[in-house]
């Protein structure tokens, strides 16, 4: 019985697990990137809806301004200014659509889908969905692929030490052989029953005596490697704790910012509608309309930018806790 062979088989299985865990780490990173691009497209689609609403507002404003101009209460310059704003919005819509198309290409590439295939986004997004199942106090180190990888490396280190220790033990091997042979001047082996039988049974033992301290130095080296792996595990635990705490602070701040920007965007819509109503009643100027529209676009841009930041923060939090 050779103990080194037995331990080597166990180490082989652990080694296969090690490579599997390495693949899991890579897949986890790819998954995080897929999530980020996917929800970037979801946010872009929501932003495109807001642009369509702005175009609809300015399209109606253009019709109203033309009617006021035809009645002699506005200048041709006022109509042209609204037209310029409307064209800018349409140009912005084309840019966003182009960005969404580019994002679809990148997402298909990450998901290993043929570019000729259609990709339909089915998920929706709300602030409440960002808050669900977040900021939990408990998490498990073992949910992180990197931690599992180091655990397998730790197991391999223990097997390595055992393998070198077992090399001090004698190796016992049993062997047996059985055969028959015959010699003839003619090819009549099966007519004559005179065959010679040979058999042997034995037991061999190898006793290690001196190897120039090779085993001792190998065990010492394997122990140092195991200690290094143990230290890496402790460092990874501290790193995971830091990642989770930073991600928790980041997502908390991002959610507060999104709530504020959502209220600010809703308020900007109300201001625009009130300003437009004043303009239609002849109590306001077109400059106030342009200013209100500019403030609304800024509020929308800030909201959707902060919304995506919150999504990234959520993904980073889930990745930090190993729940992605």
PDB file of N, CA and C in Angstrom, residues 1-4 166-175 203-210 215:
ATOM      1  N   UNK A   1       0.850  -1.194   0.000  1.00  0.00           N
ATOM      2  CA  UNK A   1       0.000   0.000   0.000  1.00  0.00           C
ATOM      3  C   UNK A   1       0.883   1.240   0.000  1.00  0.00           C
ATOM      4  N   UNK A   2       0.625   2.133  -0.950  1.00  0.00           N
ATOM      5  CA  UNK A   2       1.393   3.376  -1.063  1.00  0.00           C
ATOM      6  C   UNK A   2       0.485   4.525  -0.644  1.00  0.00           C
ATOM      7  N   UNK A   3       0.740   5.078   0.556  1.00  0.00           N
ATOM      8  CA  UNK A   3      -0.091   6.166   1.069  1.00  0.00           C
ATOM      9  C   UNK A   3      -0.004   7.413   0.218  1.00  0.00           C
ATOM     10  N   UNK A   4       1.165   7.625  -0.410  1.00  0.00           N
ATOM     11  CA  UNK A   4       1.325   8.811  -1.248  1.00  0.00           C
ATOM     12  C   UNK A   4       0.373   8.775  -2.441  1.00  0.00           C
ATOM     13  N   UNK A 166       3.797  10.952   4.539  1.00  0.00           N
ATOM     14  CA  UNK A 166       3.617   9.534   4.250  1.00  0.00           C
ATOM     15  C   UNK A 166       4.812   8.937   3.512  1.00  0.00           C
ATOM     16  N   UNK A 167       5.638   9.785   2.911  1.00  0.00           N
ATOM     17  CA  UNK A 167       6.810   9.259   2.211  1.00  0.00           C
ATOM     18  C   UNK A 167       7.836   8.688   3.186  1.00  0.00           C
ATOM     19  N   UNK A 168       7.703   8.977   4.500  1.00  0.00           N
ATOM     20  CA  UNK A 168       8.587   8.379   5.503  1.00  0.00           C
ATOM     21  C   UNK A 168       8.223   6.926   5.775  1.00  0.00           C
ATOM     22  N   UNK A 169       6.976   6.544   5.481  1.00  0.00           N
ATOM     23  CA  UNK A 169       6.513   5.188   5.802  1.00  0.00           C
ATOM     24  C   UNK A 169       7.021   4.189   4.765  1.00  0.00           C
ATOM     25  N   UNK A 170       7.215   2.940   5.194  1.00  0.00           N
ATOM     26  CA  UNK A 170       7.595   1.894   4.228  1.00  0.00           C
ATOM     27  C   UNK A 170       6.468   1.662   3.226  1.00  0.00           C
ATOM     28  N   UNK A 171       6.861   1.265   2.040  1.00  0.00           N
ATOM     29  CA  UNK A 171       5.894   0.958   0.992  1.00  0.00           C
ATOM     30  C   UNK A 171       5.846  -0.553   0.798  1.00  0.00           C
ATOM     31  N   UNK A 172       4.667  -1.105   0.951  1.00  0.00           N
ATOM     32  CA  UNK A 172       4.486  -2.550   0.821  1.00  0.00           C
ATOM     33  C   UNK A 172       3.703  -2.823  -0.455  1.00  0.00           C
ATOM     34  N   UNK A 173       4.199  -3.762  -1.247  1.00  0.00           N
ATOM     35  CA  UNK A 173       3.540  -4.107  -2.502  1.00  0.00           C
ATOM     36  C   UNK A 173       3.490  -5.621  -2.646  1.00  0.00           C
ATOM     37  N   UNK A 174       2.331  -6.160  -2.950  1.00  0.00           N
ATOM     38  CA  UNK A 174       2.168  -7.596  -3.215  1.00  0.00           C
ATOM     39  C   UNK A 174       2.103  -7.808  -4.722  1.00  0.00           C
ATOM     40  N   UNK A 175       2.669  -8.918  -5.163  1.00  0.00           N
ATOM     41  CA  UNK A 175       2.630  -9.213  -6.591  1.00  0.00           C
ATOM     42  C   UNK A 175       2.450 -10.713  -6.788  1.00  0.00           C
ATOM     43  N   UNK A 203       5.971 -10.588  -1.992  1.00  0.00           N
ATOM     44  CA  UNK A 203       5.690  -9.361  -1.248  1.00  0.00           C
ATOM     45  C   UNK A 203       6.983  -8.558  -1.172  1.00  0.00           C
ATOM     46  N   UNK A 204       6.895  -7.293  -1.541  1.00  0.00           N
ATOM     47  CA  UNK A 204       8.093  -6.457  -1.500  1.00  0.00           C
ATOM     48  C   UNK A 204       7.863  -5.281  -0.548  1.00  0.00           C
ATOM     49  N   UNK A 205       8.890  -4.830   0.057  1.00  0.00           N
ATOM     50  CA  UNK A 205       8.817  -3.691   0.983  1.00  0.00           C
ATOM     51  C   UNK A 205       9.998  -2.764   0.721  1.00  0.00           C
ATOM     52  N   UNK A 206       9.683  -1.463   0.615  1.00  0.00           N
ATOM     53  CA  UNK A 206      10.712  -0.446   0.470  1.00  0.00           C
ATOM     54  C   UNK A 206      10.745   0.384   1.744  1.00  0.00           C
ATOM     55  N   UNK A 207      11.887   0.447   2.361  1.00  0.00           N
ATOM     56  CA  UNK A 207      12.026   1.208   3.608  1.00  0.00           C
ATOM     57  C   UNK A 207      12.948   2.404   3.349  1.00  0.00           C
ATOM     58  N   UNK A 208      12.403   3.614   3.427  1.00  0.00           N
ATOM     59  CA  UNK A 208      13.254   4.795   3.227  1.00  0.00           C
ATOM     60  C   UNK A 208      14.235   4.949   4.384  1.00  0.00           C
ATOM     61  N   UNK A 209      15.480   5.174   4.062  1.00  0.00           N
ATOM     62  CA  UNK A 209      16.511   5.303   5.098  1.00  0.00           C
ATOM     63  C   UNK A 209      17.021   6.738   5.170  1.00  0.00           C
ATOM     64  N   UNK A 210      17.574   7.230   4.076  1.00  0.00           N
ATOM     65  CA  UNK A 210      18.092   8.597   4.083  1.00  0.00           C
ATOM     66  C   UNK A 210      17.945   9.187   2.676  1.00  0.00           C
ATOM     67  N   UNK A 215      12.807  15.109   2.155  1.00  0.00           N
ATOM     68  CA  UNK A 215      11.440  15.068   2.674  1.00  0.00           C
ATOM     69  C   UNK A 215      11.237  16.146   3.735  1.00  0.00           C
TER      70      UNK A 215
END
